[in-house]
PDB file of C-alpha atoms and ligand atoms in Angstrom:
ATOM      1  CA  MET X   1     -14.408  13.276  12.230  1.00 87.00           C
ATOM      2  CA  PRO X   2     -16.848  11.523   9.936  1.00 93.00           C
ATOM      3  CA  ASP X   3     -15.706  10.457   6.480  1.00 94.00           C
ATOM      4  CA  ILE X   4     -18.641   9.910   4.774  1.00 95.00           C
ATOM      5  CA  ALA X   5     -21.826  12.095   4.013  1.00 96.00           C
ATOM      6  CA  ILE X   6     -25.218  11.267   2.984  1.00 95.00           C
ATOM      7  CA  ILE X   7     -27.263  14.383   1.457  1.00 95.00           C
ATOM      8  CA  GLY X   8     -30.687  14.016   1.779  1.00 89.00           C
ATOM      9  CA  GLY X   9     -32.849  14.921  -1.074  1.00 84.00           C
ATOM     10  CA  THR X  10     -36.668  15.472  -1.408  1.00 78.00           C
ATOM     11  CA  GLY X  11     -38.507  12.803   0.827  1.00 75.00           C
ATOM     12  CA  VAL X  12     -35.115  11.824   2.626  1.00 79.00           C
ATOM     13  CA  TYR X  13     -34.823  14.240   5.626  1.00 72.00           C
ATOM     14  CA  ASP X  14     -34.316  12.100   8.563  1.00 71.00           C
ATOM     15  CA  PRO X  15     -31.189  10.582   9.663  1.00 68.00           C
ATOM     16  CA  ASP X  16     -33.178   8.120  11.659  1.00 72.00           C
ATOM     17  CA  LEU X  17     -30.884   5.023  11.117  1.00 73.00           C
ATOM     18  CA  LEU X  18     -28.106   7.015  13.114  1.00 83.00           C
ATOM     19  CA  THR X  19     -27.219   6.519  16.375  1.00 82.00           C
ATOM     20  CA  GLU X  20     -25.983   9.164  18.937  1.00 82.00           C
ATOM     21  CA  THR X  21     -26.679  11.905  16.544  1.00 85.00           C
ATOM     22  CA  ALA X  22     -26.149  15.581  17.457  1.00 91.00           C
ATOM     23  CA  GLU X  23     -26.906  18.818  14.970  1.00 92.00           C
ATOM     24  CA  VAL X  24     -23.771  20.812  14.488  1.00 94.00           C
ATOM     25  CA  PRO X  25     -24.069  24.281  12.918  1.00 95.00           C
ATOM     26  CA  VAL X  26     -20.820  24.782  10.399  1.00 96.00           C
ATOM     27  CA  GLU X  27     -19.890  28.382   9.228  1.00 97.00           C
ATOM     28  CA  THR X  28     -18.056  28.629   6.027  1.00 97.00           C
ATOM     29  CA  PRO X  29     -17.135  31.689   3.590  1.00 96.00           C
ATOM     30  CA  PHE X  30     -20.231  30.718   1.650  1.00 96.00           C
ATOM     31  CA  GLY X  31     -22.690  30.614   4.505  1.00 96.00           C
ATOM     32  CA  GLY X  32     -23.554  28.271   7.062  1.00 95.00           C
ATOM     33  CA  ALA X  33     -25.186  24.696   7.171  1.00 95.00           C
ATOM     34  CA  ARG X  34     -26.573  22.605   9.538  1.00 93.00           C
ATOM     35  CA  ILE X  35     -25.178  19.041   9.678  1.00 94.00           C
ATOM     36  CA  THR X  36     -26.164  16.102  11.825  1.00 93.00           C
ATOM     37  CA  LEU X  37     -23.592  13.886  12.955  1.00 94.00           C
ATOM     38  CA  GLY X  38     -24.236  10.327  13.989  1.00 93.00           C
ATOM     39  CA  GLY X  39     -23.169   6.548  14.056  1.00 91.00           C
ATOM     40  CA  TYR X  40     -23.560   3.519  12.116  1.00 89.00           C
ATOM     41  CA  GLY X  41     -21.792   0.406  11.880  1.00 86.00           C
ATOM     42  CA  GLY X  42     -18.897   1.567  13.785  1.00 88.00           C
ATOM     43  CA  LYS X  43     -18.552   4.811  11.578  1.00 91.00           C
ATOM     44  CA  GLU X  44     -19.173   8.438  11.986  1.00 93.00           C
ATOM     45  CA  ILE X  45     -21.726   9.454   9.339  1.00 94.00           C
ATOM     46  CA  ALA X  46     -22.676  13.309   8.306  1.00 95.00           C
ATOM     47  CA  PHE X  47     -26.270  13.758   7.371  1.00 94.00           C
ATOM     48  CA  LEU X  48     -27.222  16.788   5.425  1.00 94.00           C
ATOM     49  CA  PRO X  49     -31.016  17.450   4.234  1.00 91.00           C
ATOM     50  CA  ARG X  50     -30.801  19.261   0.890  1.00 91.00           C
ATOM     51  CA  HIS X  51     -33.686  21.184   1.240  1.00 87.00           C
ATOM     52  CA  GLY X  52     -33.731  22.063   4.877  1.00 81.00           C
ATOM     53  CA  ALA X  53     -35.189  19.686   7.650  1.00 74.00           C
ATOM     54  CA  ALA X  54     -38.554  20.611   6.660  1.00 74.00           C
ATOM     55  CA  HIS X  55     -38.364  20.875   3.012  1.00 70.00           C
ATOM     56  CA  SER X  56     -38.274  24.774   3.101  1.00 87.00           C
ATOM     57  CA  VAL X  57     -35.371  25.330   0.403  1.00 90.00           C
ATOM     58  CA  PRO X  58     -36.540  25.196  -3.077  1.00 92.00           C
ATOM     59  CA  PRO X  59     -33.730  23.807  -5.657  1.00 94.00           C
ATOM     60  CA  HIS X  60     -32.774  26.965  -6.941  1.00 95.00           C
ATOM     61  CA  LEU X  61     -32.241  28.613  -3.807  1.00 95.00           C
ATOM     62  CA  VAL X  62     -29.911  25.787  -1.884  1.00 95.00           C
ATOM     63  CA  ASN X  63     -26.752  27.343  -0.643  1.00 96.00           C
ATOM     64  CA  TYR X  64     -24.724  24.558  -2.509  1.00 97.00           C
ATOM     65  CA  ARG X  65     -21.549  26.130  -1.887  1.00 97.00           C
ATOM     66  CA  ALA X  66     -22.334  26.350   1.738  1.00 97.00           C
ATOM     67  CA  ASN X  67     -23.190  22.584   2.087  1.00 97.00           C
ATOM     68  CA  LEU X  68     -20.093  21.426   0.357  1.00 98.00           C
ATOM     69  CA  ALA X  69     -17.734  23.699   1.917  1.00 98.00           C
ATOM     70  CA  ALA X  70     -19.373  22.414   5.566  1.00 97.00           C
ATOM     71  CA  LEU X  71     -18.728  19.049   4.539  1.00 98.00           C
ATOM     72  CA  LYS X  72     -15.516  19.632   3.613  1.00 97.00           C
ATOM     73  CA  THR X  73     -14.535  21.316   6.575  1.00 97.00           C
ATOM     74  CA  ILE X  74     -15.939  18.727   9.084  1.00 97.00           C
ATOM     75  CA  GLY X  75     -13.286  16.038   6.985  1.00 96.00           C
ATOM     76  CA  VAL X  76     -16.234  14.505   4.112  1.00 97.00           C
ATOM     77  CA  ARG X  77     -14.081  12.502   1.825  1.00 96.00           C
ATOM     78  CA  SER X  78     -17.104  10.399   0.266  1.00 97.00           C
ATOM     79  CA  ILE X  79     -20.245  11.666   0.086  1.00 97.00           C
ATOM     80  CA  VAL X  80     -23.796   9.771  -1.337  1.00 97.00           C
ATOM     81  CA  ALA X  81     -26.522  12.187  -2.375  1.00 97.00           C
ATOM     82  CA  THR X  82     -30.090  10.772  -3.075  1.00 94.00           C
ATOM     83  CA  ALA X  83     -32.133  12.884  -5.780  1.00 95.00           C
ATOM     84  CA  ALA X  84     -35.945  12.338  -6.686  1.00 95.00           C
ATOM     85  CA  VAL X  85     -36.023  12.320 -10.757  1.00 96.00           C
ATOM     86  CA  GLY X  86     -38.132  12.074 -13.463  1.00 97.00           C
ATOM     87  CA  SER X  87     -37.708   9.763 -16.481  1.00 98.00           C
ATOM     88  CA  LEU X  88     -37.198  10.190 -20.178  1.00 98.00           C
ATOM     89  CA  ASN X  89     -36.460   6.876 -20.575  1.00 98.00           C
ATOM     90  CA  ALA X  90     -38.981   3.524 -20.747  1.00 96.00           C
ATOM     91  CA  ALA X  91     -36.272   1.273 -19.138  1.00 97.00           C
ATOM     92  CA  MET X  92     -35.845   3.419 -16.103  1.00 98.00           C
ATOM     93  CA  LYS X  93     -39.336   3.340 -14.351  1.00 96.00           C
ATOM     94  CA  PRO X  94     -40.943   4.671 -11.254  1.00 95.00           C
ATOM     95  CA  GLY X  95     -39.833   2.830  -8.384  1.00 94.00           C
ATOM     96  CA  GLU X  96     -36.132   2.113  -9.569  1.00 97.00           C
ATOM     97  CA  PHE X  97     -32.610   3.313  -8.686  1.00 97.00           C
ATOM     98  CA  VAL X  98     -30.249   4.874 -11.080  1.00 98.00           C
ATOM     99  CA  PHE X  99     -26.404   5.673 -10.300  1.00 98.00           C
ATOM    100  CA  VAL X 100     -26.221   8.200 -12.991  1.00 98.00           C
ATOM    101  CA  ASP X 101     -22.937   8.356 -14.692  1.00 98.00           C
ATOM    102  CA  GLN X 102     -23.188  11.705 -16.974  1.00 98.00           C
ATOM    103  CA  PHE X 103     -25.020  15.052 -16.526  1.00 98.00           C
ATOM    104  CA  LEU X 104     -26.339  17.587 -18.683  1.00 98.00           C
ATOM    105  CA  ASP X 105     -26.681  21.317 -17.071  1.00 98.00           C
ATOM    106  CA  PHE X 106     -29.678  23.611 -17.690  1.00 98.00           C
ATOM    107  CA  THR X 107     -29.410  25.363 -14.707  1.00 98.00           C
ATOM    108  CA  LYS X 108     -29.346  29.380 -15.261  1.00 97.00           C
ATOM    109  CA  GLY X 109     -26.589  31.393 -13.086  1.00 90.00           C
ATOM    110  CA  ARG X 110     -26.232  29.025  -9.912  1.00 96.00           C
ATOM    111  CA  LYS X 111     -23.190  29.439  -7.955  1.00 96.00           C
ATOM    112  CA  ASP X 112     -21.279  26.323  -9.346  1.00 96.00           C
ATOM    113  CA  THR X 113     -17.630  27.080  -8.592  1.00 97.00           C
ATOM    114  CA  PHE X 114     -15.569  27.862  -5.391  1.00 96.00           C
ATOM    115  CA  PHE X 115     -12.792  29.605  -7.611  1.00 95.00           C
ATOM    116  CA  GLU X 116     -13.869  32.924  -8.749  1.00 92.00           C
ATOM    117  CA  GLY X 117     -10.649  34.588  -9.596  1.00 90.00           C
ATOM    118  CA  GLY X 118      -8.486  36.534  -6.761  1.00 88.00           C
ATOM    119  CA  PRO X 119      -7.077  34.892  -3.960  1.00 87.00           C
ATOM    120  CA  GLU X 120      -8.661  31.007  -5.064  1.00 84.00           C
ATOM    121  CA  GLY X 121      -7.597  31.379  -8.368  1.00 89.00           C
ATOM    122  CA  VAL X 122      -9.035  30.127 -11.436  1.00 92.00           C
ATOM    123  CA  VAL X 123      -9.703  26.392 -11.851  1.00 93.00           C
ATOM    124  CA  HIS X 124     -11.121  24.319 -14.844  1.00 95.00           C
ATOM    125  CA  ILE X 125     -12.029  21.232 -13.440  1.00 95.00           C
ATOM    126  CA  ASP X 126     -12.036  17.811 -15.332  1.00 96.00           C
ATOM    127  CA  LEU X 127     -15.668  16.036 -15.401  1.00 97.00           C
ATOM    128  CA  THR X 128     -14.783  13.357 -17.543  1.00 97.00           C
ATOM    129  CA  GLU X 129     -16.260  11.060 -15.059  1.00 97.00           C
ATOM    130  CA  PRO X 130     -18.090  13.320 -13.105  1.00 98.00           C
ATOM    131  CA  TYR X 131     -19.553  10.934 -10.336  1.00 98.00           C
ATOM    132  CA  CYS X 132     -17.249   8.610  -8.546  1.00 98.00           C
ATOM    133  CA  PRO X 133     -16.554   5.575 -10.164  1.00 97.00           C
ATOM    134  CA  GLU X 134     -15.361   3.634  -7.194  1.00 96.00           C
ATOM    135  CA  LEU X 135     -18.579   4.899  -5.196  1.00 97.00           C
ATOM    136  CA  ARG X 136     -20.930   3.888  -8.114  1.00 98.00           C
ATOM    137  CA  VAL X 137     -19.267   0.382  -8.029  1.00 97.00           C
ATOM    138  CA  ILE X 138     -20.318   0.088  -4.395  1.00 97.00           C
ATOM    139  CA  LEU X 139     -24.379   1.362  -5.081  1.00 98.00           C
ATOM    140  CA  ALA X 140     -24.372  -0.909  -7.733  1.00 98.00           C
ATOM    141  CA  ARG X 141     -23.123  -3.925  -5.754  1.00 98.00           C
ATOM    142  CA  ALA X 142     -25.340  -3.036  -2.597  1.00 97.00           C
ATOM    143  CA  ALA X 143     -28.252  -2.845  -4.933  1.00 98.00           C
ATOM    144  CA  LEU X 144     -27.646  -6.415  -6.091  1.00 98.00           C
ATOM    145  CA  ALA X 145     -26.935  -7.743  -2.775  1.00 98.00           C
ATOM    146  CA  LEU X 146     -29.793  -6.346  -1.609  1.00 97.00           C
ATOM    147  CA  GLY X 147     -32.167  -7.540  -4.723  1.00 97.00           C
ATOM    148  CA  LEU X 148     -33.374  -3.708  -5.381  1.00 97.00           C
ATOM    149  CA  PRO X 149     -34.303  -2.874  -9.091  1.00 97.00           C
ATOM    150  CA  ALA X 150     -31.267  -0.652 -10.189  1.00 97.00           C
ATOM    151  CA  LYS X 151     -29.396   0.581 -13.209  1.00 97.00           C
ATOM    152  CA  ASP X 152     -25.748   1.341 -13.294  1.00 96.00           C
ATOM    153  CA  GLY X 153     -25.494   4.650 -15.556  1.00 98.00           C
ATOM    154  CA  GLY X 154     -27.616   6.978 -16.972  1.00 98.00           C
ATOM    155  CA  VAL X 155     -27.532  10.983 -18.008  1.00 98.00           C
ATOM    156  CA  TYR X 156     -29.307  13.223 -15.633  1.00 98.00           C
ATOM    157  CA  VAL X 157     -30.323  16.610 -17.101  1.00 98.00           C
ATOM    158  CA  CYS X 158     -30.602  18.958 -14.510  1.00 98.00           C
ATOM    159  CA  THR X 159     -33.188  21.899 -14.804  1.00 98.00           C
ATOM    160  CA  GLU X 160     -33.220  25.160 -13.080  1.00 98.00           C
ATOM    161  CA  GLY X 161     -37.008  24.470 -11.513  1.00 95.00           C
ATOM    162  CA  PRO X 162     -38.715  25.059  -9.443  1.00 96.00           C
ATOM    163  CA  ARG X 163     -41.378  24.254 -12.088  1.00 97.00           C
ATOM    164  CA  PHE X 164     -41.630  20.997 -13.462  1.00 96.00           C
ATOM    165  CA  GLU X 165     -40.834  20.675 -17.499  1.00 98.00           C
ATOM    166  CA  THR X 166     -42.739  21.385 -20.580  1.00 97.00           C
ATOM    167  CA  PRO X 167     -43.202  18.051 -22.497  1.00 97.00           C
ATOM    168  CA  ALA X 168     -41.478  19.832 -25.198  1.00 98.00           C
ATOM    169  CA  GLU X 169     -38.519  20.384 -23.183  1.00 98.00           C
ATOM    170  CA  ILE X 170     -38.463  16.663 -22.137  1.00 98.00           C
ATOM    171  CA  ARG X 171     -38.444  15.770 -26.193  1.00 98.00           C
ATOM    172  CA  MET X 172     -35.199  18.037 -26.284  1.00 98.00           C
ATOM    173  CA  PHE X 173     -33.488  16.043 -23.435  1.00 98.00           C
ATOM    174  CA  GLN X 174     -34.456  13.040 -25.047  1.00 98.00           C
ATOM    175  CA  ARG X 175     -32.990  13.830 -28.290  1.00 98.00           C
ATOM    176  CA  LEU X 176     -29.727  15.388 -26.389  1.00 98.00           C
ATOM    177  CA  GLY X 177     -29.286  12.014 -24.835  1.00 98.00           C
ATOM    178  CA  GLY X 178     -30.842  12.524 -21.407  1.00 98.00           C
ATOM    179  CA  ASP X 179     -32.338   9.848 -19.228  1.00 98.00           C
ATOM    180  CA  LEU X 180     -33.316  11.414 -16.005  1.00 98.00           C
ATOM    181  CA  VAL X 181     -34.419  15.052 -15.135  1.00 98.00           C
ATOM    182  CA  GLY X 182     -33.891  16.512 -11.629  1.00 98.00           C
ATOM    183  CA  MET X 183     -33.435  19.844 -10.282  1.00 97.00           C
ATOM    184  CA  THR X 184     -30.842  19.543  -7.525  1.00 96.00           C
ATOM    185  CA  GLY X 185     -27.986  17.457  -9.048  1.00 97.00           C
ATOM    186  CA  ILE X 186     -25.830  20.808 -10.361  1.00 98.00           C
ATOM    187  CA  PRO X 187     -23.972  22.188  -9.039  1.00 98.00           C
ATOM    188  CA  GLU X 188     -23.513  19.949  -5.887  1.00 98.00           C
ATOM    189  CA  VAL X 189     -21.616  17.360  -8.065  1.00 98.00           C
ATOM    190  CA  VAL X 190     -19.194  20.009  -9.639  1.00 98.00           C
ATOM    191  CA  LEU X 191     -18.219  21.489  -6.423  1.00 98.00           C
ATOM    192  CA  ALA X 192     -17.720  18.070  -4.754  1.00 98.00           C
ATOM    193  CA  ARG X 193     -15.121  17.444  -7.286  1.00 98.00           C
ATOM    194  CA  GLU X 194     -13.357  20.885  -6.783  1.00 98.00           C
ATOM    195  CA  ALA X 195     -13.558  19.906  -2.973  1.00 98.00           C
ATOM    196  CA  GLU X 196     -11.762  16.634  -3.994  1.00 97.00           C
ATOM    197  CA  ILE X 197     -14.487  14.560  -2.414  1.00 97.00           C
ATOM    198  CA  CYS X 198     -15.896  11.417  -4.120  1.00 97.00           C
ATOM    199  CA  TYR X 199     -19.398  12.126  -4.798  1.00 98.00           C
ATOM    200  CA  ALA X 200     -22.356   9.615  -6.206  1.00 98.00           C
ATOM    201  CA  THR X 201     -25.843   9.917  -6.577  1.00 98.00           C
ATOM    202  CA  VAL X 202     -28.678   7.740  -5.904  1.00 97.00           C
ATOM    203  CA  ALA X 203     -31.431   8.561  -8.501  1.00 97.00           C
ATOM    204  CA  MET X 204     -34.871   7.358  -7.616  1.00 96.00           C
ATOM    205  CA  VAL X 205     -37.516   7.606 -10.404  1.00 96.00           C
ATOM    206  CA  THR X 206     -40.591   8.622  -8.753  1.00 95.00           C
ATOM    207  CA  ASN X 207     -42.514   9.250 -12.224  1.00 95.00           C
ATOM    208  CA  PHE X 208     -42.129   9.447 -15.957  1.00 97.00           C
ATOM    209  CA  ALA X 209     -41.653  13.204 -17.099  1.00 97.00           C
ATOM    210  CA  ALA X 210     -43.792  15.408 -18.559  1.00 97.00           C
ATOM    211  CA  GLY X 211     -45.656  14.554 -21.636  1.00 96.00           C
ATOM    212  CA  ILE X 212     -44.630  11.141 -21.241  1.00 95.00           C
ATOM    213  CA  ALA X 213     -46.935  10.449 -17.934  1.00 87.00           C
ATOM    214  CA  ALA X 214     -50.331   9.674 -18.459  1.00 87.00           C
ATOM    215  CA  GLY X 215     -51.275  13.144 -16.620  1.00 89.00           C
ATOM    216  CA  ARG X 216     -50.110  15.964 -14.884  1.00 92.00           C
ATOM    217  CA  LEU X 217     -47.288  16.279 -12.627  1.00 91.00           C
ATOM    218  CA  SER X 218     -47.306  17.106  -9.170  1.00 90.00           C
ATOM    219  CA  HIS X 219     -44.920  17.383  -6.081  1.00 90.00           C
ATOM    220  CA  GLN X 220     -47.107  15.186  -4.032  1.00 89.00           C
ATOM    221  CA  GLU X 221     -46.751  12.204  -6.398  1.00 88.00           C
ATOM    222  CA  VAL X 222     -42.577  12.577  -6.056  1.00 89.00           C
ATOM    223  CA  VAL X 223     -42.989  13.116  -2.186  1.00 87.00           C
ATOM    224  CA  GLU X 224     -45.338   9.747  -1.923  1.00 89.00           C
ATOM    225  CA  THR X 225     -43.122   7.790  -4.097  1.00 87.00           C
ATOM    226  CA  MET X 226     -40.313   8.454  -1.959  1.00 86.00           C
ATOM    227  CA  ARG X 227     -42.300   7.792   1.030  1.00 87.00           C
ATOM    228  CA  VAL X 228     -43.152   4.382  -0.413  1.00 86.00           C
ATOM    229  CA  GLN X 229     -39.426   3.699  -1.380  1.00 86.00           C
ATOM    230  CA  GLY X 230     -38.223   5.156   1.699  1.00 88.00           C
ATOM    231  CA  GLU X 231     -37.440   1.630   3.664  1.00 89.00           C
ATOM    232  CA  ASN X 232     -35.405   0.538   0.115  1.00 93.00           C
ATOM    233  CA  ILE X 233     -33.460   3.796   0.072  1.00 92.00           C
ATOM    234  CA  ARG X 234     -32.233   3.464   3.492  1.00 91.00           C
ATOM    235  CA  ARG X 235     -31.416  -0.103   3.420  1.00 93.00           C
ATOM    236  CA  LEU X 236     -29.117   0.713  -0.029  1.00 95.00           C
ATOM    237  CA  LEU X 237     -27.807   3.662   1.431  1.00 94.00           C
ATOM    238  CA  MET X 238     -26.897   2.123   4.863  1.00 92.00           C
ATOM    239  CA  GLN X 239     -25.285  -0.952   3.012  1.00 95.00           C
ATOM    240  CA  ALA X 240     -23.430   0.960   0.918  1.00 95.00           C
ATOM    241  CA  VAL X 241     -22.136   3.319   4.028  1.00 94.00           C
ATOM    242  CA  LEU X 242     -20.726  -0.001   5.063  1.00 94.00           C
ATOM    243  CA  TRP X 243     -18.733  -1.011   1.935  1.00 95.00           C
ATOM    244  CA  ILE X 244     -16.898   2.810   1.397  1.00 95.00           C
ATOM    245  CA  ASP X 245     -13.654   1.941   2.517  1.00 86.00           C
ATOM    246  CA  GLY X 246     -12.061   5.354   4.001  1.00 78.00           C
ATOM    247  CA  ASP X 247      -8.494   4.853   2.744  1.00 81.00           C
ATOM    248  CA  ARG X 248      -9.181   4.522  -0.978  1.00 80.00           C
ATOM    249  CA  GLN X 249      -7.079   6.361  -3.112  1.00 84.00           C
ATOM    250  CA  CYS X 250      -9.452   7.477  -5.698  1.00 91.00           C
ATOM    251  CA  ALA X 251      -8.548  10.321  -8.369  1.00 92.00           C
ATOM    252  CA  CYS X 252     -11.378  12.339  -7.248  1.00 94.00           C
ATOM    253  CA  ARG X 253      -9.118  13.185  -4.368  1.00 93.00           C
ATOM    254  CA  HIS X 254      -6.519  14.355  -6.394  1.00 93.00           C
ATOM    255  CA  ALA X 255      -8.771  16.459  -8.866  1.00 95.00           C
ATOM    256  CA  LEU X 256      -6.815  19.718  -8.125  1.00 94.00           C
ATOM    257  CA  SER X 257      -3.359  18.617  -8.993  1.00 88.00           C
ATOM    258  CA  GLY X 258      -4.252  16.584 -11.781  1.00 67.00           C
ATOM    259  CA  PRO X 259      -3.729  13.126 -13.026  1.00 60.00           C
ATOM    260  CA  VAL X 260      -1.237  11.093 -10.900  1.00 52.00           C
ATOM    261  CA  GLU X 261       1.428   9.647 -12.855  1.00 53.00           C
ATOM    262  CA  ALA X 262       1.844   5.826 -12.488  1.00 48.00           C
TER     263      ALA X 262
HETATM  264  N1  HPA Y   1     -38.849  17.045 -13.252  1.00 75.77           N
HETATM  265  C1  HPA Y   1     -38.065  17.312 -12.624  1.00 75.77           C
HETATM  266  N2  HPA Y   1     -37.615  17.208 -11.178  1.00 75.77           N
HETATM  267  C2  HPA Y   1     -38.009  16.120 -10.496  1.00 75.77           C
HETATM  268  C3  HPA Y   1     -39.028  15.269 -11.539  1.00 75.77           C
HETATM  269  C4  HPA Y   1     -39.438  15.653 -13.123  1.00 75.77           C
HETATM  270  O1  HPA Y   1     -40.434  15.219 -13.469  1.00 75.77           O
HETATM  271  N3  HPA Y   1     -39.435  14.338 -10.841  1.00 75.77           N
HETATM  272  C5  HPA Y   1     -38.523  14.554  -9.582  1.00 75.77           C
HETATM  273  N4  HPA Y   1     -37.894  15.450  -9.623  1.00 75.77           N
END
């Protein structure tokens, strides 16, 4: 069973570094997901393109619960997710990686919990550290070792999309402390914690956000930056995968039972 999964966002559709790949359909109570299983460095890895293999599913229609439930079903305990993001922060420039550590949720009515009462009960999950601190350390070490431009820590603002933001919204997000903006981070990170799976995001800055960028925004610009950065993204992911130790005893893995007393 694969211990580690990569969720590929915009521009990351292809598990081409994995050997002996096989696509498997996984059914869950929330719907189905198609996951590619493969090997890298002696480890079994799962790969899931968030928007479908041909980017056919927009951010607000991704079945996040099916994706996360499917990864849980096949035994995944650590997820590294990629995300194309716009930047609100002059210090976070296009072409740079950011390993985000907090989020602001501006999505609207997405299915963002596995626990809807009834037999599953009601759960109020702790998100003091929403992104796995142990995975973030590994990502930061990997970027350093590979000489890739990266910042450790940043506030990710998740919008509903699929439209880009107005400059007024971007100014508001800046005042609220946001650094980056994207459309897919929520509810993925929340569901991962409810599933007790360690989860970290590799955000790749593709553009300055609306009103900060000189001209208009386009999805093509985002995809083009992701294409140019594709090799760096793959190198970073694969270095991190080698360093993720399956036997870590991270607090993310006990999220439902609360803090374990020393
Ligand atoms: N806004 C929202 N999502 C994005 C952006 C942006 O500017 N760039 C890449 N994903």
